[in-house]
Short mmCIF file of C-alpha atoms and ligand atoms in Angstrom, two decimals:
data_model
loop_
_atom_site.label_atom_id
_atom_site.label_comp_id
_atom_site.label_asym_id
_atom_site.label_seq_id
_atom_site.Cartn_x
_atom_site.Cartn_y
_atom_site.Cartn_z
CA MET A 1 -0.11 0.00 0.31
CA SER A 2 1.29 3.68 -0.84
CA GLU A 3 2.49 5.82 2.54
CA ALA A 4 -0.71 8.44 1.82
CA ALA A 5 -3.00 5.41 1.09
CA LYS A 6 -1.54 4.28 4.69
CA LEU A 7 -2.47 7.14 6.44
CA ALA A 8 -5.64 7.67 4.39
CA ARG A 9 -6.46 4.29 6.68
CA ALA A 10 -4.90 5.59 9.83
CA LEU A 11 -7.27 9.04 9.58
CA ALA A 12 -10.08 7.09 8.94
CA ALA A 13 -9.81 4.98 11.80
CA SER A 14 -8.93 7.49 14.37
CA GLY A 15 -10.38 10.71 13.23
CA ASP A 16 -6.87 12.65 13.29
CA LEU A 17 -3.34 12.89 12.28
CA PRO A 18 -0.70 15.13 13.27
CA ASP A 19 0.33 17.68 10.90
CA GLU A 20 3.14 15.87 9.18
CA GLY A 21 0.73 13.35 8.70
CA LEU A 22 -2.38 15.32 6.79
CA TYR A 23 0.85 17.36 4.92
CA ALA A 24 2.24 13.90 3.76
CA LEU A 25 -1.36 12.78 2.85
CA ILE A 26 -1.91 15.48 1.10
CA GLU A 27 1.13 16.49 -0.45
CA ARG A 28 1.26 12.83 -1.84
CA ARG A 29 -1.72 11.70 -2.53
CA ASP A 30 -2.24 8.92 -5.53
CA GLY A 31 -5.12 6.66 -6.42
CA GLU A 32 -5.00 4.83 -3.50
CA SER A 33 -5.42 6.88 -0.76
CA ARG A 34 -8.03 8.96 -2.94
CA ALA A 35 -9.82 5.58 -2.76
CA VAL A 36 -9.88 5.02 0.60
CA LEU A 37 -10.62 8.23 1.95
CA LYS A 38 -13.71 8.42 -0.34
CA GLU A 39 -14.97 5.08 0.72
CA ALA A 40 -14.45 5.69 4.54
CA ALA A 41 -15.84 9.27 4.60
CA GLY A 42 -18.75 8.11 2.72
CA MET A 43 -19.58 5.88 4.47
CA LEU A 44 -18.95 7.74 7.84
CA ALA A 45 -21.66 10.47 6.31
CA ARG A 46 -24.03 7.69 5.90
CA GLU A 47 -24.06 6.54 8.87
CA LYS A 48 -24.47 9.93 10.61
CA TYR A 49 -27.02 11.28 8.18
CA GLY A 50 -28.12 8.35 5.91
CA ARG A 51 -28.91 8.60 2.47
CA GLN A 52 -30.34 11.86 2.49
CA VAL A 53 -29.02 14.68 1.70
CA TYR A 54 -30.59 18.02 3.19
CA ILE A 55 -31.25 21.17 1.09
CA ARG A 56 -30.93 24.84 1.69
CA GLY A 57 -32.32 27.25 -0.32
CA LEU A 58 -29.88 30.52 -1.16
CA ILE A 59 -31.04 33.73 -1.70
CA GLU A 60 -28.35 36.11 -2.94
CA PHE A 61 -30.32 39.30 -1.66
CA THR A 62 -27.46 41.96 -2.52
CA ASN A 63 -24.62 42.15 -4.99
CA TYR A 64 -22.94 45.20 -3.43
CA CYS A 65 -19.71 44.71 -1.45
CA LYS A 66 -17.45 47.81 0.20
CA ASN A 67 -14.96 44.88 0.00
CA ASP A 68 -12.06 44.51 -2.35
CA CYS A 69 -11.57 40.47 -2.22
CA LEU A 70 -8.89 39.58 -4.84
CA TYR A 71 -10.62 36.58 -5.86
CA CYS A 72 -14.91 37.76 -5.96
CA GLY A 73 -16.90 38.74 -8.41
CA ILE A 74 -18.59 41.30 -6.77
CA ARG A 75 -15.79 43.16 -5.39
CA ARG A 76 -15.91 46.56 -4.64
CA GLY A 77 -13.00 47.37 -7.47
CA ASN A 78 -15.33 45.31 -9.95
CA ARG A 79 -17.07 48.32 -11.99
CA LYS A 80 -18.69 45.60 -14.57
CA ALA A 81 -20.48 44.22 -12.28
CA ALA A 82 -24.21 45.11 -12.62
CA ARG A 83 -25.48 46.10 -8.84
CA TYR A 84 -28.96 44.76 -7.58
CA ARG A 85 -30.66 44.70 -3.71
CA LEU A 86 -33.46 42.62 -3.22
CA SER A 87 -36.07 43.84 -1.79
CA GLU A 88 -38.07 42.81 1.24
CA SER A 89 -41.14 41.60 -0.17
CA GLU A 90 -38.84 39.98 -2.86
CA ILE A 91 -36.86 38.30 -0.23
CA LEU A 92 -40.07 36.89 1.19
CA ALA A 93 -41.38 36.21 -2.45
CA CYS A 94 -38.37 33.84 -2.52
CA CYS A 95 -39.20 32.40 0.78
CA GLU A 96 -42.40 31.13 0.29
CA GLU A 97 -41.96 30.02 -3.13
CA GLY A 98 -38.65 27.84 -1.09
CA TYR A 99 -41.01 26.44 1.13
CA ARG A 100 -43.66 25.42 -1.37
CA LEU A 101 -40.71 23.58 -2.89
CA GLY A 102 -39.43 21.59 0.14
CA PHE A 103 -37.34 23.66 1.58
CA ARG A 104 -36.66 24.37 5.83
CA THR A 105 -33.64 26.40 5.35
CA PHE A 106 -33.24 29.42 3.82
CA VAL A 107 -29.73 31.37 3.34
CA LEU A 108 -29.14 34.73 2.99
CA GLN A 109 -26.09 35.67 1.11
CA GLY A 110 -24.80 38.90 0.39
CA GLY A 111 -21.68 40.99 -0.18
CA GLU A 112 -21.54 43.08 2.63
CA ASP A 113 -23.50 46.10 1.89
CA PRO A 114 -24.05 48.61 4.17
CA TYR A 115 -27.40 49.48 3.11
CA PHE A 116 -28.52 46.51 4.76
CA THR A 117 -28.31 47.84 8.68
CA ASP A 118 -29.52 46.54 11.82
CA GLU A 119 -32.55 48.56 11.32
CA ARG A 120 -33.13 46.80 7.66
CA LEU A 121 -32.01 43.11 7.84
CA CYS A 122 -33.53 42.25 11.16
CA PRO A 123 -37.20 43.60 10.52
CA ILE A 124 -36.50 41.10 7.62
CA VAL A 125 -35.33 38.21 9.49
CA CYS A 126 -37.97 39.20 12.10
CA LYS A 127 -40.71 38.68 9.09
CA ILE A 128 -39.60 34.93 7.70
CA ARG A 129 -38.99 34.20 11.55
CA LYS A 130 -42.74 34.78 11.75
CA ARG A 131 -44.24 33.66 8.54
CA PHE A 132 -42.37 29.65 8.52
CA PRO A 133 -41.51 29.30 12.56
CA ASP A 134 -40.74 25.26 11.43
CA CYS A 135 -37.77 26.63 9.33
CA ALA A 136 -34.14 27.55 9.79
CA ILE A 137 -32.88 31.05 8.83
CA THR A 138 -28.70 31.12 7.96
CA LEU A 139 -27.29 34.40 7.58
CA SER A 140 -23.82 34.67 5.29
CA CYS A 141 -23.18 38.67 4.94
CA GLY A 142 -19.86 38.84 6.32
CA GLU A 143 -17.99 40.16 8.89
CA ARG A 144 -20.72 42.11 11.29
CA SER A 145 -19.98 44.03 14.93
CA ARG A 146 -20.47 41.58 18.22
CA GLU A 147 -23.72 43.92 18.90
CA SER A 148 -25.42 43.31 14.91
CA TYR A 149 -24.69 39.49 15.10
CA ARG A 150 -26.75 39.85 18.65
CA ARG A 151 -29.71 41.55 17.26
CA LEU A 152 -29.51 39.38 14.51
CA LYS A 153 -29.87 36.56 15.97
CA GLU A 154 -32.43 37.87 18.36
CA ALA A 155 -34.18 38.68 15.20
CA GLY A 156 -34.52 34.70 14.84
CA ALA A 157 -31.43 34.31 12.87
CA ASP A 158 -30.36 30.53 13.96
CA ARG A 159 -27.61 29.88 11.73
CA TYR A 160 -24.17 31.35 10.18
CA LEU A 161 -22.03 31.27 7.50
CA LEU A 162 -19.00 32.85 6.64
CA ARG A 163 -16.35 31.17 5.70
CA HIS A 164 -12.79 31.89 7.57
CA GLU A 165 -11.63 31.55 3.39
CA THR A 166 -7.73 30.41 4.42
CA ALA A 167 -6.54 29.64 7.70
CA GLY A 168 -3.16 30.85 6.56
CA LYS A 169 -2.20 34.03 7.76
CA ALA A 170 0.27 35.47 5.23
CA HIS A 171 -1.77 33.64 2.43
CA TYR A 172 -5.41 36.12 3.82
CA GLY A 173 -2.86 38.59 3.16
CA MET A 174 -2.34 37.71 -0.29
CA LEU A 175 -6.31 37.09 -0.94
CA HIS A 176 -7.40 39.91 0.24
CA PRO A 177 -6.57 44.06 0.75
CA PRO A 178 -4.61 45.34 3.40
CA GLU A 179 -7.69 47.26 5.01
CA MET A 180 -9.20 43.57 5.88
CA SER A 181 -7.50 41.25 9.02
CA PHE A 182 -7.49 37.33 9.66
CA ASP A 183 -7.88 38.38 13.16
CA ASN A 184 -10.98 40.22 12.87
CA ARG A 185 -12.42 37.30 10.78
CA VAL A 186 -11.54 33.98 12.77
CA GLN A 187 -12.87 36.56 15.98
CA CYS A 188 -16.12 36.75 14.26
CA LEU A 189 -16.85 33.39 14.02
CA PHE A 190 -15.95 32.35 17.55
CA THR A 191 -18.12 35.69 18.34
CA LEU A 192 -20.65 34.07 16.55
CA ARG A 193 -20.71 30.57 17.79
CA GLU A 194 -20.99 31.97 21.44
CA LEU A 195 -23.81 34.45 20.80
CA GLY A 196 -25.42 30.30 20.09
CA TYR A 197 -25.40 30.78 16.40
CA GLN A 198 -24.30 27.71 14.20
CA VAL A 199 -21.91 28.30 12.53
CA GLY A 200 -19.90 27.35 9.24
CA CYS A 201 -16.59 28.53 8.34
CA GLY A 202 -15.05 27.34 5.18
CA MET A 203 -12.16 28.19 2.48
CA MET A 204 -11.18 27.90 -1.05
CA VAL A 205 -9.41 24.82 -2.08
CA GLY A 206 -7.11 25.90 -4.95
CA SER A 207 -6.95 29.44 -4.47
CA PRO A 208 -3.73 31.49 -5.87
CA TYR A 209 -0.72 31.10 -3.61
CA GLN A 210 -1.60 28.15 -1.68
CA LYS A 211 0.27 25.97 -0.21
CA THR A 212 -0.16 22.72 1.77
CA GLU A 213 0.81 24.15 4.51
CA ASP A 214 -2.31 26.18 4.31
CA LEU A 215 -4.64 23.53 3.55
CA VAL A 216 -3.38 21.78 7.10
CA ALA A 217 -4.06 25.23 8.64
CA ASP A 218 -7.48 24.61 7.50
CA LEU A 219 -8.28 21.63 9.08
CA ARG A 220 -6.68 22.40 12.78
CA LEU A 221 -8.99 25.99 12.56
CA ILE A 222 -11.84 23.78 11.65
CA ARG A 223 -11.35 21.23 14.61
CA LYS A 224 -10.37 24.08 16.65
CA LEU A 225 -13.60 25.98 15.86
CA ARG A 226 -15.39 22.93 15.95
CA PRO A 227 -18.08 24.51 13.28
CA HIS A 228 -21.74 22.71 12.41
CA MET A 229 -20.84 23.67 8.82
CA VAL A 230 -17.19 23.57 6.14
CA GLY A 231 -18.64 25.35 3.01
CA ILE A 232 -15.24 24.12 0.90
CA GLY A 233 -15.24 24.82 -3.02
CA PRO A 234 -12.70 25.09 -5.75
CA PHE A 235 -11.35 28.42 -6.13
CA LEU A 236 -12.33 29.69 -9.79
CA ALA A 237 -10.90 32.73 -11.76
CA HIS A 238 -13.39 35.74 -12.20
CA LYS A 239 -12.41 37.69 -15.49
CA ASP A 240 -13.20 40.71 -14.16
CA THR A 241 -10.43 40.28 -10.84
CA PRO A 242 -7.51 40.55 -10.76
CA PHE A 243 -6.76 36.84 -10.30
CA ARG A 244 -8.80 36.68 -13.67
CA ASP A 245 -5.26 34.64 -15.06
CA MET A 246 -4.61 32.27 -12.12
CA PRO A 247 -5.26 29.03 -12.62
CA ASP A 248 -8.54 27.28 -11.06
CA GLY A 249 -8.78 24.65 -7.88
CA THR A 250 -9.18 21.37 -8.92
CA VAL A 251 -12.64 19.32 -8.56
CA GLU A 252 -10.01 15.98 -7.58
CA LEU A 253 -8.32 17.67 -4.45
CA THR A 254 -11.93 20.02 -3.34
CA LEU A 255 -13.08 15.82 -3.24
CA TYR A 256 -10.04 14.68 -1.39
CA LEU A 257 -10.34 17.91 1.43
CA LEU A 258 -14.07 16.94 1.69
CA SER A 259 -13.55 12.99 2.59
CA ILE A 260 -10.56 14.64 5.54
CA ILE A 261 -12.93 17.20 6.69
CA ARG A 262 -15.86 14.56 7.51
CA LEU A 263 -13.45 12.00 9.01
CA MET A 264 -12.02 14.12 11.52
CA ASN A 265 -15.33 16.27 11.72
CA PRO A 266 -17.70 12.93 11.72
CA GLY A 267 -21.02 15.27 12.75
CA VAL A 268 -20.92 18.37 10.26
CA LEU A 269 -22.47 19.39 7.90
CA LEU A 270 -21.02 19.31 4.36
CA PRO A 271 -21.91 21.24 1.37
CA ALA A 272 -21.23 19.88 -1.93
CA THR A 273 -21.17 23.55 -3.72
CA THR A 274 -22.28 25.19 -6.38
CA ALA A 275 -18.58 26.04 -7.17
CA LEU A 276 -17.89 22.36 -7.39
CA GLY A 277 -20.76 21.79 -9.49
CA THR A 278 -19.49 24.41 -11.78
CA ALA A 279 -16.14 22.96 -11.94
CA MET A 280 -17.55 19.35 -13.62
CA GLU A 281 -20.38 18.01 -14.64
CA GLY A 282 -21.96 15.70 -11.47
CA GLY A 283 -19.39 17.08 -9.49
CA ARG A 284 -21.76 17.77 -6.45
CA GLU A 285 -23.00 14.21 -6.81
CA GLU A 286 -19.22 12.64 -6.89
CA GLY A 287 -19.31 15.59 -3.63
CA ILE A 288 -22.06 13.60 -2.13
CA LEU A 289 -20.24 10.76 -2.23
CA CYS A 290 -17.22 11.76 -0.91
CA GLY A 291 -18.32 12.50 2.30
CA ALA A 292 -20.76 15.75 1.59
CA ASN A 293 -24.56 15.47 3.04
CA VAL A 294 -25.45 19.14 1.68
CA ILE A 295 -26.90 20.96 -1.35
CA MET A 296 -27.92 24.61 -1.58
CA PRO A 297 -29.70 25.23 -4.62
CA ASN A 298 -30.39 28.69 -6.10
CA LEU A 299 -33.62 30.49 -4.95
CA SER A 300 -32.81 33.72 -5.91
CA PRO A 301 -35.19 35.78 -8.99
CA PRO A 302 -33.95 34.48 -12.46
CA SER A 303 -32.30 38.50 -13.21
CA ALA A 304 -30.41 38.29 -9.32
CA ARG A 305 -29.15 35.13 -10.70
CA ASP A 306 -27.39 36.58 -13.23
CA LYS A 307 -25.61 39.35 -11.32
CA TYR A 308 -24.30 37.24 -8.38
CA MET A 309 -21.65 36.41 -10.14
CA LEU A 310 -18.72 35.12 -7.76
CA TYR A 311 -16.99 33.34 -10.39
CA ASP A 312 -17.09 32.83 -13.94
CA ASN A 313 -19.82 30.77 -15.33
CA LYS A 314 -21.08 29.86 -12.07
CA LEU A 315 -24.37 27.36 -11.95
CA ARG A 316 -27.76 28.97 -12.43
CA SER A 317 -29.78 26.33 -13.97
CA GLY A 318 -30.68 22.51 -14.21
CA ALA A 319 -30.53 21.12 -11.39
CA GLU A 320 -28.77 24.31 -8.81
CA ALA A 321 -32.15 26.24 -9.80
CA ALA A 322 -34.65 25.76 -6.80
CA GLU A 323 -37.28 24.96 -8.99
CA ASN A 324 -35.81 22.11 -10.48
CA ILE A 325 -36.09 20.40 -7.72
CA ALA A 326 -37.10 17.22 -9.17
CA LEU A 327 -33.90 17.25 -11.73
CA LEU A 328 -31.81 17.52 -8.70
CA ARG A 329 -34.04 14.45 -6.63
CA GLU A 330 -33.30 12.49 -10.22
CA ASN A 331 -29.43 13.29 -9.99
CA LEU A 332 -29.37 12.11 -6.33
CA ARG A 333 -31.62 9.15 -7.20
CA GLN A 334 -29.06 7.99 -9.41
CA ILE A 335 -26.69 7.67 -6.55
CA GLY A 336 -28.50 6.29 -3.95
CA TYR A 337 -29.71 9.15 -1.52
CA GLY A 338 -32.74 11.04 -1.28
CA ILE A 339 -33.97 14.65 -0.31
CA ALA A 340 -34.49 15.37 3.37
CA VAL A 341 -37.81 17.97 3.97
CA ALA A 342 -36.22 19.27 6.90
CA ARG A 343 -34.03 22.30 8.90
CA GLY A 344 -31.42 19.76 9.18
CA ASP A 345 -29.81 20.23 11.63
CA SER A 346 -25.95 19.64 12.63
CA LEU A 347 -24.85 16.93 14.88
CA VAL A 348 -22.28 18.65 16.12
CA GLU A 349 -23.72 20.09 19.52
CA ARG A 350 -23.61 23.78 20.74
N1 LIG B 1 -20.07 38.20 1.72
C1 LIG B 1 -19.98 37.23 2.36
C2 LIG B 1 -20.44 35.91 1.59
C3 LIG B 1 -19.44 35.74 0.16
S1 LIG B 1 -19.94 34.73 -1.09
C4 LIG B 1 -19.35 36.75 2.93
O1 LIG B 1 -17.99 37.55 3.42
O2 LIG B 1 -19.19 36.01 3.94
C5 LIG B 1 -19.68 33.32 -0.32
C6 LIG B 1 -18.41 32.53 -1.05
O3 LIG B 1 -17.86 32.50 -2.15
C7 LIG B 1 -17.01 33.42 -0.54
O4 LIG B 1 -16.94 33.18 1.26
C8 LIG B 1 -15.98 32.89 -0.85
O5 LIG B 1 -15.63 31.84 -0.51
C9 LIG B 1 -16.82 31.97 -2.36
N2 LIG B 1 -15.94 32.87 -3.67
C10 LIG B 1 -16.19 34.05 -3.61
N3 LIG B 1 -15.21 34.30 -4.97
C11 LIG B 1 -15.17 32.80 -5.22
C12 LIG B 1 -14.27 33.10 -6.68
N4 LIG B 1 -13.43 32.97 -7.53
N5 LIG B 1 -14.03 31.10 -6.70
C13 LIG B 1 -14.36 30.22 -5.76
N6 LIG B 1 -15.53 30.74 -4.66
C14 LIG B 1 -15.24 31.92 -4.09
#
């Protein structure tokens, strides 16, 4: 057996490896170690969550952003991006439609849009909470103050997604402008957890300048934070960003890391992301087989979908579209899985 396959077996058996082991597992990966990880992580996910995939309805409610992240298509500096924000009634209409389709979690994601002060966002959350008492409300709108997170929680939000993007501090600096800080981002995650949110962190795979050391640091940070969810996907270049000519992250490494994350964090919610589905047809289904258990179809109005372009060719149609849930169900049926109509809480305890 190859060295990497032995390490994969050891990880599957114990749920952890020393940093050098994780490093070698990634750096020396081969067909054999891939097969071991996929088998073990897929099995563990099925043990924990069955052959059921949780779905979340993603509502991209604004693409205005005050940040200038070098990789992101809706960065402030992208003058070509046509900007939009959804009104309260449009957001509520998305939820109505989503509920009808069987969604019991709504994810409000957006750029860091200063328009959405607490005074504007809290009432929206409140209304969703009142109208859909059996649903979970997830927010994903970047770094805010502790007080703001507290008020949003009080308004009815249950969960918060804030990818840490990379746990390598130097690497973080290469992906973001100087005014953004790694320490603040990680602090936000711990604050959210403290406030009682179910939290999701995560990183891009194969982002520019990423080293294997950075990925090991990601895996360590995930263990330290013990998040309820971990969202990862390949970096995909956007033509109107400074990273336009950078190579895309690979599906292969993303799948490999999904399996490692599952094995190191058995009860975690692990989405097979849109970026994974964009990078390869059938990518999300393969993600499920490698240990993922969540899919987040797009519930945004069609006009918004075209404008929430984080990277080139972002999937908007087919099984990615919430209204095509029948197609998603069929794709999952073909790999032996079904869709759960449920809030889909994490097995990771508070
Ligand atoms: N403003 C929110 C939401 C950001 S968009 C926040 O700060 O959390 C959601 C995620 O898309 C980001 O966290 C990032 O990991 C991912 N993303 C952005 N640009 C990308 C790109 N070019 N390729 C792949 N993923 C990207």
